[in-house]
mmCIF file of C-alpha atoms in Angstrom:
data_model
loop_
_atom_site.group_PDB
_atom_site.id
_atom_site.type_symbol
_atom_site.label_atom_id
_atom_site.label_comp_id
_atom_site.label_asym_id
_atom_site.label_seq_id
_atom_site.Cartn_x
_atom_site.Cartn_y
_atom_site.Cartn_z
ATOM 1 C CA UNK A 1 129.125 106.187 88.861
ATOM 2 C CA UNK A 2 128.027 106.391 85.029
ATOM 3 C CA UNK A 3 131.469 105.532 83.654
ATOM 4 C CA UNK A 4 131.779 102.436 85.629
ATOM 5 C CA UNK A 5 128.154 100.812 84.307
ATOM 6 C CA UNK A 6 129.719 101.232 81.169
ATOM 7 C CA UNK A 7 132.487 98.355 82.032
ATOM 8 C CA UNK A 8 131.711 94.421 80.869
ATOM 9 C CA UNK A 9 129.209 93.074 83.966
ATOM 10 C CA UNK A 10 130.849 90.965 86.310
ATOM 11 C CA UNK A 11 129.508 89.033 89.039
ATOM 12 C CA UNK A 12 131.212 91.404 91.012
ATOM 13 C CA UNK A 13 129.984 94.665 89.261
ATOM 14 C CA UNK A 14 126.785 92.925 89.822
ATOM 15 C CA UNK A 15 126.832 92.460 93.094
ATOM 16 C CA UNK A 16 127.910 96.489 93.371
ATOM 17 C CA UNK A 17 125.143 97.166 91.054
ATOM 18 C CA UNK A 18 122.768 95.852 93.003
ATOM 19 C CA UNK A 19 123.945 97.330 96.278
ATOM 20 C CA UNK A 20 123.649 100.546 94.589
ATOM 21 C CA UNK A 21 120.046 100.458 93.544
ATOM 22 C CA UNK A 22 119.288 99.445 96.992
ATOM 23 C CA UNK A 23 120.604 102.443 98.845
ATOM 24 C CA UNK A 24 118.890 103.718 96.110
ATOM 25 C CA UNK A 25 116.049 102.875 97.106
ATOM 26 C CA UNK A 26 116.191 103.815 100.292
ATOM 27 C CA UNK A 27 116.859 107.204 99.270
ATOM 28 C CA UNK A 28 113.592 107.075 97.356
ATOM 29 C CA UNK A 29 111.378 105.422 100.448
ATOM 30 C CA UNK A 30 113.371 108.411 102.928
ATOM 31 C CA UNK A 31 112.454 111.165 100.819
ATOM 32 C CA UNK A 32 108.025 109.625 100.301
ATOM 33 C CA UNK A 33 108.566 109.168 104.097
ATOM 34 C CA UNK A 34 109.378 112.640 104.808
ATOM 35 C CA UNK A 35 107.577 114.031 102.064
ATOM 36 C CA UNK A 36 104.287 113.192 102.495
ATOM 37 C CA UNK A 37 105.428 115.299 105.952
ATOM 38 C CA UNK A 38 106.629 118.071 104.782
ATOM 39 C CA UNK A 39 103.905 118.422 102.584
ATOM 40 C CA UNK A 40 101.414 117.843 105.915
ATOM 41 C CA UNK A 41 102.842 120.727 107.329
ATOM 42 C CA UNK A 42 103.404 122.893 104.518
ATOM 43 C CA UNK A 43 99.331 122.418 103.547
ATOM 44 C CA UNK A 44 98.726 122.955 107.533
ATOM 45 C CA UNK A 45 101.338 126.054 107.504
ATOM 46 C CA UNK A 46 99.169 127.835 104.344
ATOM 47 C CA UNK A 47 96.129 127.082 106.200
ATOM 48 C CA UNK A 48 96.650 128.483 109.710
ATOM 49 C CA UNK A 49 96.693 124.331 111.202
ATOM 50 C CA UNK A 50 99.070 122.692 112.765
ATOM 51 C CA UNK A 51 100.362 119.906 110.950
ATOM 52 C CA UNK A 52 101.878 116.431 112.238
ATOM 53 C CA UNK A 53 103.265 117.580 115.838
ATOM 54 C CA UNK A 54 102.744 114.591 118.480
ATOM 55 C CA UNK A 55 104.837 111.209 117.281
ATOM 56 C CA UNK A 56 108.534 111.683 117.670
ATOM 57 C CA UNK A 57 110.182 115.425 117.887
ATOM 58 C CA UNK A 58 108.354 118.075 115.738
ATOM 59 C CA UNK A 59 106.013 115.404 114.466
ATOM 60 C CA UNK A 60 108.477 113.809 112.731
ATOM 61 C CA UNK A 61 107.662 110.063 112.969
ATOM 62 C CA UNK A 62 104.291 110.672 112.080
ATOM 63 C CA UNK A 63 104.304 109.073 108.704
ATOM 64 C CA UNK A 64 106.512 106.927 110.196
ATOM 65 C CA UNK A 65 103.415 105.286 112.313
ATOM 66 C CA UNK A 66 101.147 105.534 109.511
ATOM 67 C CA UNK A 67 103.234 103.466 107.053
ATOM 68 C CA UNK A 68 103.682 101.256 110.115
ATOM 69 C CA UNK A 69 99.570 100.541 110.701
ATOM 70 C CA UNK A 70 99.307 100.605 107.088
ATOM 71 C CA UNK A 71 101.731 97.432 107.132
ATOM 72 C CA UNK A 72 99.729 95.086 110.024
ATOM 73 C CA UNK A 73 96.415 95.930 109.105
ATOM 74 C CA UNK A 74 94.863 92.720 107.879
ATOM 75 C CA UNK A 75 95.124 92.160 104.381
ATOM 76 C CA UNK A 76 91.758 91.956 102.349
ATOM 77 C CA UNK A 77 90.672 90.993 98.919
ATOM 78 C CA UNK A 78 87.491 90.969 97.979
ATOM 79 C CA UNK A 79 85.253 87.535 97.682
ATOM 80 C CA UNK A 80 84.304 87.816 93.763
ATOM 81 C CA UNK A 81 87.403 90.052 92.808
ATOM 82 C CA UNK A 82 90.055 89.105 90.537
ATOM 83 C CA UNK A 83 92.316 87.894 92.518
ATOM 84 C CA UNK A 84 95.477 87.537 90.105
ATOM 85 C CA UNK A 85 95.103 91.013 88.859
ATOM 86 C CA UNK A 86 93.574 92.255 92.238
ATOM 87 C CA UNK A 87 97.182 90.796 93.237
ATOM 88 C CA UNK A 88 99.128 91.954 90.539
ATOM 89 C CA UNK A 89 98.207 95.588 90.344
ATOM 90 C CA UNK A 90 99.552 97.119 93.604
ATOM 91 C CA UNK A 91 102.941 95.850 92.191
ATOM 92 C CA UNK A 92 102.293 97.216 89.084
ATOM 93 C CA UNK A 93 102.354 100.784 89.749
ATOM 94 C CA UNK A 94 105.156 100.898 92.132
ATOM 95 C CA UNK A 95 107.392 98.917 89.702
ATOM 96 C CA UNK A 96 108.130 101.561 87.323
ATOM 97 C CA UNK A 97 107.824 104.502 88.997
ATOM 98 C CA UNK A 98 111.110 103.508 90.304
ATOM 99 C CA UNK A 99 112.929 102.288 86.995
ATOM 100 C CA UNK A 100 112.194 105.304 85.685
ATOM 101 C CA UNK A 101 114.532 107.092 88.102
ATOM 102 C CA UNK A 102 117.446 105.131 86.294
ATOM 103 C CA UNK A 103 117.519 107.653 84.303
ATOM 104 C CA UNK A 104 118.025 110.586 85.527
ATOM 105 C CA UNK A 105 121.460 112.032 85.474
ATOM 106 C CA UNK A 106 121.909 114.273 89.239
ATOM 107 C CA UNK A 107 125.353 115.642 87.864
ATOM 108 C CA UNK A 108 127.993 114.573 85.373
ATOM 109 C CA UNK A 109 129.279 112.075 87.427
ATOM 110 C CA UNK A 110 126.271 110.458 89.119
ATOM 111 C CA UNK A 111 123.712 108.984 87.130
ATOM 112 C CA UNK A 112 122.505 105.064 86.426
ATOM 113 C CA UNK A 113 122.049 104.548 83.246
ATOM 114 C CA UNK A 114 123.372 106.787 80.708
ATOM 115 C CA UNK A 115 120.491 105.966 77.340
ATOM 116 C CA UNK A 116 120.884 107.942 74.147
ATOM 117 C CA UNK A 117 116.878 107.383 74.192
ATOM 118 C CA UNK A 118 116.423 108.061 78.290
ATOM 119 C CA UNK A 119 113.543 110.639 77.816
ATOM 120 C CA UNK A 120 111.555 108.435 75.539
ATOM 121 C CA UNK A 121 112.474 104.592 78.349
ATOM 122 C CA UNK A 122 110.901 107.245 80.957
ATOM 123 C CA UNK A 123 108.080 108.185 79.426
ATOM 124 C CA UNK A 124 107.569 104.918 77.999
ATOM 125 C CA UNK A 125 107.363 102.835 81.293
ATOM 126 C CA UNK A 126 105.472 105.488 82.413
ATOM 127 C CA UNK A 127 102.392 104.508 80.891
ATOM 128 C CA UNK A 128 102.849 100.995 82.934
ATOM 129 C CA UNK A 129 101.077 102.676 85.361
ATOM 130 C CA UNK A 130 98.242 103.497 84.014
ATOM 131 C CA UNK A 131 97.694 100.214 83.399
ATOM 132 C CA UNK A 132 98.126 99.563 87.260
ATOM 133 C CA UNK A 133 95.091 101.910 87.637
ATOM 134 C CA UNK A 134 92.631 100.213 85.745
ATOM 135 C CA UNK A 135 93.315 96.366 86.780
ATOM 136 C CA UNK A 136 93.163 97.593 90.251
ATOM 137 C CA UNK A 137 89.891 99.049 89.590
ATOM 138 C CA UNK A 138 88.477 96.276 87.201
ATOM 139 C CA UNK A 139 89.855 93.545 89.614
ATOM 140 C CA UNK A 140 87.778 94.952 92.564
ATOM 141 C CA UNK A 141 84.978 94.165 91.484
ATOM 142 C CA UNK A 142 83.418 97.683 92.595
ATOM 143 C CA UNK A 143 81.869 99.788 90.703
ATOM 144 C CA UNK A 144 83.125 102.893 92.111
ATOM 145 C CA UNK A 145 86.739 101.420 91.660
ATOM 146 C CA UNK A 146 85.843 100.327 88.086
ATOM 147 C CA UNK A 147 84.797 104.746 87.763
ATOM 148 C CA UNK A 148 88.182 104.946 89.034
ATOM 149 C CA UNK A 149 89.805 103.212 87.030
ATOM 150 C CA UNK A 150 88.758 104.512 83.892
ATOM 151 C CA UNK A 151 88.568 107.629 84.778
ATOM 152 C CA UNK A 152 92.298 107.363 85.701
ATOM 153 C CA UNK A 153 92.494 105.494 82.396
ATOM 154 C CA UNK A 154 91.180 108.361 80.503
ATOM 155 C CA UNK A 155 92.354 111.208 82.436
ATOM 156 C CA UNK A 156 96.388 109.708 81.807
ATOM 157 C CA UNK A 157 96.114 109.384 78.276
ATOM 158 C CA UNK A 158 94.734 112.451 77.222
ATOM 159 C CA UNK A 159 97.408 113.947 78.965
ATOM 160 C CA UNK A 160 100.117 112.331 78.568
ATOM 161 C CA UNK A 161 99.829 113.579 74.613
ATOM 162 C CA UNK A 162 100.394 117.186 75.038
ATOM 163 C CA UNK A 163 103.273 116.565 78.115
ATOM 164 C CA UNK A 164 104.718 114.081 75.576
ATOM 165 C CA UNK A 165 104.161 116.933 72.606
ATOM 166 C CA UNK A 166 105.483 119.643 74.759
ATOM 167 C CA UNK A 167 108.865 117.904 75.934
ATOM 168 C CA UNK A 168 109.148 117.946 71.299
ATOM 169 C CA UNK A 169 110.351 122.078 71.819
ATOM 170 C CA UNK A 170 113.293 120.801 73.907
ATOM 171 C CA UNK A 171 114.714 117.390 72.097
ATOM 172 C CA UNK A 172 114.708 120.065 69.310
ATOM 173 C CA UNK A 173 117.016 122.897 71.057
ATOM 174 C CA UNK A 174 119.386 119.450 72.098
ATOM 175 C CA UNK A 175 119.445 117.766 69.176
ATOM 176 C CA UNK A 176 119.157 114.379 72.094
ATOM 177 C CA UNK A 177 116.935 112.856 73.804
ATOM 178 C CA UNK A 178 119.518 111.840 75.966
ATOM 179 C CA UNK A 179 118.957 113.490 79.530
ATOM 180 C CA UNK A 180 122.911 114.466 80.012
ATOM 181 C CA UNK A 181 123.006 115.534 76.450
ATOM 182 C CA UNK A 182 120.065 118.093 76.957
ATOM 183 C CA UNK A 183 121.524 119.122 80.031
ATOM 184 C CA UNK A 184 124.407 119.693 78.236
ATOM 185 C CA UNK A 185 122.604 122.387 75.979
ATOM 186 C CA UNK A 186 121.584 124.212 79.021
ATOM 187 C CA UNK A 187 125.032 125.289 80.402
ATOM 188 C CA UNK A 188 127.761 127.525 80.410
ATOM 189 C CA UNK A 189 126.197 130.597 80.348
ATOM 190 C CA UNK A 190 124.030 132.458 83.053
ATOM 191 C CA UNK A 191 120.479 131.043 84.190
ATOM 192 C CA UNK A 192 118.420 132.681 80.560
ATOM 193 C CA UNK A 193 120.238 129.917 79.033
ATOM 194 C CA UNK A 194 118.258 127.454 80.288
ATOM 195 C CA UNK A 195 115.346 125.167 78.480
ATOM 196 C CA UNK A 196 112.826 127.544 81.247
ATOM 197 C CA UNK A 197 113.233 130.307 79.358
ATOM 198 C CA UNK A 198 113.641 129.544 74.998
ATOM 199 C CA UNK A 199 110.416 126.754 76.445
ATOM 200 C CA UNK A 200 108.109 128.863 78.900
ATOM 201 C CA UNK A 201 105.552 127.310 76.788
ATOM 202 C CA UNK A 202 106.295 124.160 77.193
ATOM 203 C CA UNK A 203 107.146 124.276 80.586
ATOM 204 C CA UNK A 204 103.393 125.648 81.284
ATOM 205 C CA UNK A 205 102.082 122.776 79.392
ATOM 206 C CA UNK A 206 104.278 120.003 80.805
ATOM 207 C CA UNK A 207 104.008 121.207 84.595
ATOM 208 C CA UNK A 208 100.140 121.025 84.380
ATOM 209 C CA UNK A 209 100.321 118.117 82.298
ATOM 210 C CA UNK A 210 102.429 116.205 84.875
ATOM 211 C CA UNK A 211 100.058 117.552 87.980
ATOM 212 C CA UNK A 212 97.312 115.784 86.139
ATOM 213 C CA UNK A 213 99.979 112.339 85.373
ATOM 214 C CA UNK A 214 100.181 112.801 88.897
ATOM 215 C CA UNK A 215 96.591 112.883 90.156
ATOM 216 C CA UNK A 216 96.889 115.153 92.582
ATOM 217 C CA UNK A 217 94.864 118.985 93.313
ATOM 218 C CA UNK A 218 93.233 119.949 90.880
ATOM 219 C CA UNK A 219 93.060 117.262 88.616
ATOM 220 C CA UNK A 220 92.485 114.114 91.527
ATOM 221 C CA UNK A 221 89.344 112.774 90.007
ATOM 222 C CA UNK A 222 90.690 109.425 89.783
ATOM 223 C CA UNK A 223 90.209 109.519 93.733
ATOM 224 C CA UNK A 224 87.926 112.184 94.364
ATOM 225 C CA UNK A 225 86.701 110.949 97.444
ATOM 226 C CA UNK A 226 83.367 112.827 97.280
ATOM 227 C CA UNK A 227 82.442 110.903 94.097
ATOM 228 C CA UNK A 228 84.159 107.125 94.304
ATOM 229 C CA UNK A 229 85.041 106.727 97.914
ATOM 230 C CA UNK A 230 89.114 106.798 97.147
ATOM 231 C CA UNK A 231 88.331 105.485 93.383
ATOM 232 C CA UNK A 232 90.261 102.490 92.134
ATOM 233 C CA UNK A 233 92.148 101.291 95.077
ATOM 234 C CA UNK A 234 88.984 101.638 97.415
ATOM 235 C CA UNK A 235 88.921 98.178 98.122
ATOM 236 C CA UNK A 236 92.952 97.645 98.556
ATOM 237 C CA UNK A 237 94.283 97.887 102.596
ATOM 238 C CA UNK A 238 96.938 97.316 104.572
ATOM 239 C CA UNK A 239 100.394 97.195 102.418
ATOM 240 C CA UNK A 240 99.083 97.012 98.923
ATOM 241 C CA UNK A 241 97.323 100.236 99.321
ATOM 242 C CA UNK A 242 100.295 101.526 100.413
ATOM 243 C CA UNK A 243 101.928 100.251 97.472
ATOM 244 C CA UNK A 244 99.442 102.771 95.072
ATOM 245 C CA UNK A 245 100.754 105.339 97.131
ATOM 246 C CA UNK A 246 103.857 104.993 97.350
ATOM 247 C CA UNK A 247 103.839 105.463 93.859
ATOM 248 C CA UNK A 248 102.292 108.509 93.379
ATOM 249 C CA UNK A 249 105.531 109.880 95.970
ATOM 250 C CA UNK A 250 108.081 108.218 93.617
ATOM 251 C CA UNK A 251 106.260 109.672 90.982
ATOM 252 C CA UNK A 252 106.430 113.055 92.915
ATOM 253 C CA UNK A 253 110.253 112.749 92.901
ATOM 254 C CA UNK A 254 110.621 111.437 89.725
ATOM 255 C CA UNK A 255 108.619 114.934 88.103
ATOM 256 C CA UNK A 256 110.348 116.711 90.172
ATOM 257 C CA UNK A 257 113.550 115.171 88.793
ATOM 258 C CA UNK A 258 112.855 115.336 85.062
ATOM 259 C CA UNK A 259 111.249 119.037 85.244
ATOM 260 C CA UNK A 260 114.604 119.963 86.901
ATOM 261 C CA UNK A 261 116.779 118.070 83.917
ATOM 262 C CA UNK A 262 114.737 119.593 81.061
ATOM 263 C CA UNK A 263 113.892 123.249 81.779
ATOM 264 C CA UNK A 264 115.909 124.315 84.837
ATOM 265 C CA UNK A 265 119.752 123.675 84.185
ATOM 266 C CA UNK A 266 120.249 120.434 85.864
ATOM 267 C CA UNK A 267 123.226 120.810 88.071
ATOM 268 C CA UNK A 268 124.242 123.917 86.495
ATOM 269 C CA UNK A 269 124.852 127.305 88.297
ATOM 270 C CA UNK A 270 121.999 129.871 87.433
ATOM 271 C CA UNK A 271 125.279 132.606 86.869
ATOM 272 C CA UNK A 272 128.751 131.450 85.961
ATOM 273 C CA UNK A 273 130.311 132.861 89.706
ATOM 274 C CA UNK A 274 128.198 130.469 91.125
ATOM 275 C CA UNK A 275 130.194 127.472 89.561
ATOM 276 C CA UNK A 276 131.599 126.714 92.650
ATOM 277 C CA UNK A 277 128.785 125.426 94.506
ATOM 278 C CA UNK A 278 128.732 121.326 93.805
ATOM 279 C CA UNK A 279 126.676 120.910 91.139
ATOM 280 C CA UNK A 280 123.963 118.531 93.178
ATOM 281 C CA UNK A 281 123.393 121.260 95.275
ATOM 282 C CA UNK A 282 121.845 122.961 92.370
ATOM 283 C CA UNK A 283 119.937 119.887 91.804
ATOM 284 C CA UNK A 284 118.497 119.298 94.712
ATOM 285 C CA UNK A 285 116.758 123.088 95.416
ATOM 286 C CA UNK A 286 115.713 123.006 92.048
ATOM 287 C CA UNK A 287 114.456 119.782 92.860
ATOM 288 C CA UNK A 288 112.892 121.016 96.205
ATOM 289 C CA UNK A 289 111.300 124.263 95.136
ATOM 290 C CA UNK A 290 109.681 121.592 92.469
ATOM 291 C CA UNK A 291 107.804 120.072 94.844
ATOM 292 C CA UNK A 292 107.032 122.665 96.869
ATOM 293 C CA UNK A 293 105.239 124.091 93.932
ATOM 294 C CA UNK A 294 103.342 120.465 93.738
ATOM 295 C CA UNK A 295 102.451 120.759 97.832
ATOM 296 C CA UNK A 296 101.172 124.766 97.435
ATOM 297 C CA UNK A 297 98.759 123.961 94.059
ATOM 298 C CA UNK A 298 97.547 121.051 96.416
ATOM 299 C CA UNK A 299 96.704 123.418 99.180
ATOM 300 C CA UNK A 300 95.296 126.452 96.887
ATOM 301 C CA UNK A 301 93.191 124.862 94.195
ATOM 302 C CA UNK A 302 89.687 123.124 93.876
ATOM 303 C CA UNK A 303 89.444 120.288 92.364
ATOM 304 C CA UNK A 304 88.220 120.969 88.932
ATOM 305 C CA UNK A 305 84.887 118.781 87.410
ATOM 306 C CA UNK A 306 85.501 115.596 85.137
ATOM 307 C CA UNK A 307 84.573 117.554 81.649
ATOM 308 C CA UNK A 308 86.533 120.275 82.691
ATOM 309 C CA UNK A 309 89.733 118.072 83.121
ATOM 310 C CA UNK A 310 89.175 116.441 79.701
ATOM 311 C CA UNK A 311 87.947 120.011 77.973
ATOM 312 C CA UNK A 312 90.939 121.667 79.084
ATOM 313 C CA UNK A 313 93.724 118.645 77.901
ATOM 314 C CA UNK A 314 92.045 117.974 74.477
ATOM 315 C CA UNK A 315 91.330 121.934 73.540
ATOM 316 C CA UNK A 316 93.872 124.357 75.278
ATOM 317 C CA UNK A 317 97.248 122.045 76.782
ATOM 318 C CA UNK A 318 97.192 119.775 73.133
ATOM 319 C CA UNK A 319 96.763 122.525 70.658
ATOM 320 C CA UNK A 320 99.112 124.970 72.777
ATOM 321 C CA UNK A 321 101.858 121.788 72.736
ATOM 322 C CA UNK A 322 101.447 122.051 68.811
ATOM 323 C CA UNK A 323 102.396 125.704 68.182
ATOM 324 C CA UNK A 324 105.251 125.485 70.924
ATOM 325 C CA UNK A 325 106.382 123.044 68.513
ATOM 326 C CA UNK A 326 106.035 124.999 65.650
ATOM 327 C CA UNK A 327 107.399 127.945 67.291
ATOM 328 C CA UNK A 328 110.604 125.837 68.452
ATOM 329 C CA UNK A 329 110.744 124.748 64.468
ATOM 330 C CA UNK A 330 110.342 128.255 62.838
ATOM 331 C CA UNK A 331 112.585 129.374 64.945
ATOM 332 C CA UNK A 332 115.601 126.926 64.626
ATOM 333 C CA UNK A 333 114.562 126.809 60.712
ATOM 334 C CA UNK A 334 115.023 131.038 60.632
ATOM 335 C CA UNK A 335 117.494 131.450 63.057
ATOM 336 C CA UNK A 336 120.267 128.993 64.083
ATOM 337 C CA UNK A 337 122.688 127.373 61.365
#
């Protein structure tokens, strides 16, 4: 599919591209639907609860029912809200979350866009969602929503800095911003050739910062129910609220896929004798493990305080990420010719 995209664009190829994009959107929406179900089941299992079990067999239609309920709810807009910004914010949150997926390579031949600066493209577009959260909080004309929007801006900007610096070591080792090249640099051997091992410091910083970027427990301060009554989207209802939730889970998909590509060898098998297993299977197994770990953290850790959140980002993660860049550069200078 990737090679086909390099040909000149015609009306026929544009139609095929549109159909592929539609199919991919449906796949991502299916992931979001059942990621929510899976998360509720996993957390229920860890906390000795049952989880969804009434709507459909084994509760499989519970999330479908929840989504349907959101879609038929009344769409309310506060009287004194900034109407235009209030309407734009949910779409502005979702659109970047889906477009960043264009550069994720699933196998050597299965990808949508092969950009030389694919990693930079991902980082640049994902930052737009921060703006959407601030706009949603500001436009709502609600002090709790405004505080949630300000918190989201402070948190996501603070953690985007160490997140980006943590992947500089990966870029140095592969010598490229192209995600396919980064995966290719991890192939041809056993699992210890993956970036997870030479970049273990960068991986830990990246993972913690990614959890914060997702606004998930224990870093879910922008939507802390006990303090902000749901935060920046407190005034949103119906399908507009659903768009914010959709964006969050699409980013779970994106971060899990990006982590797999950057640190876990992408589609490469953990050992040469396992190469007979299709690469997409290895990618999905690693991807599923990262998604499970995000749910595991939510079931395990309590929410941190705001001062603890900011101190961790600026006083711990940022210096450690810079140290990782220095050590990687020193290694390349001394031991790699």
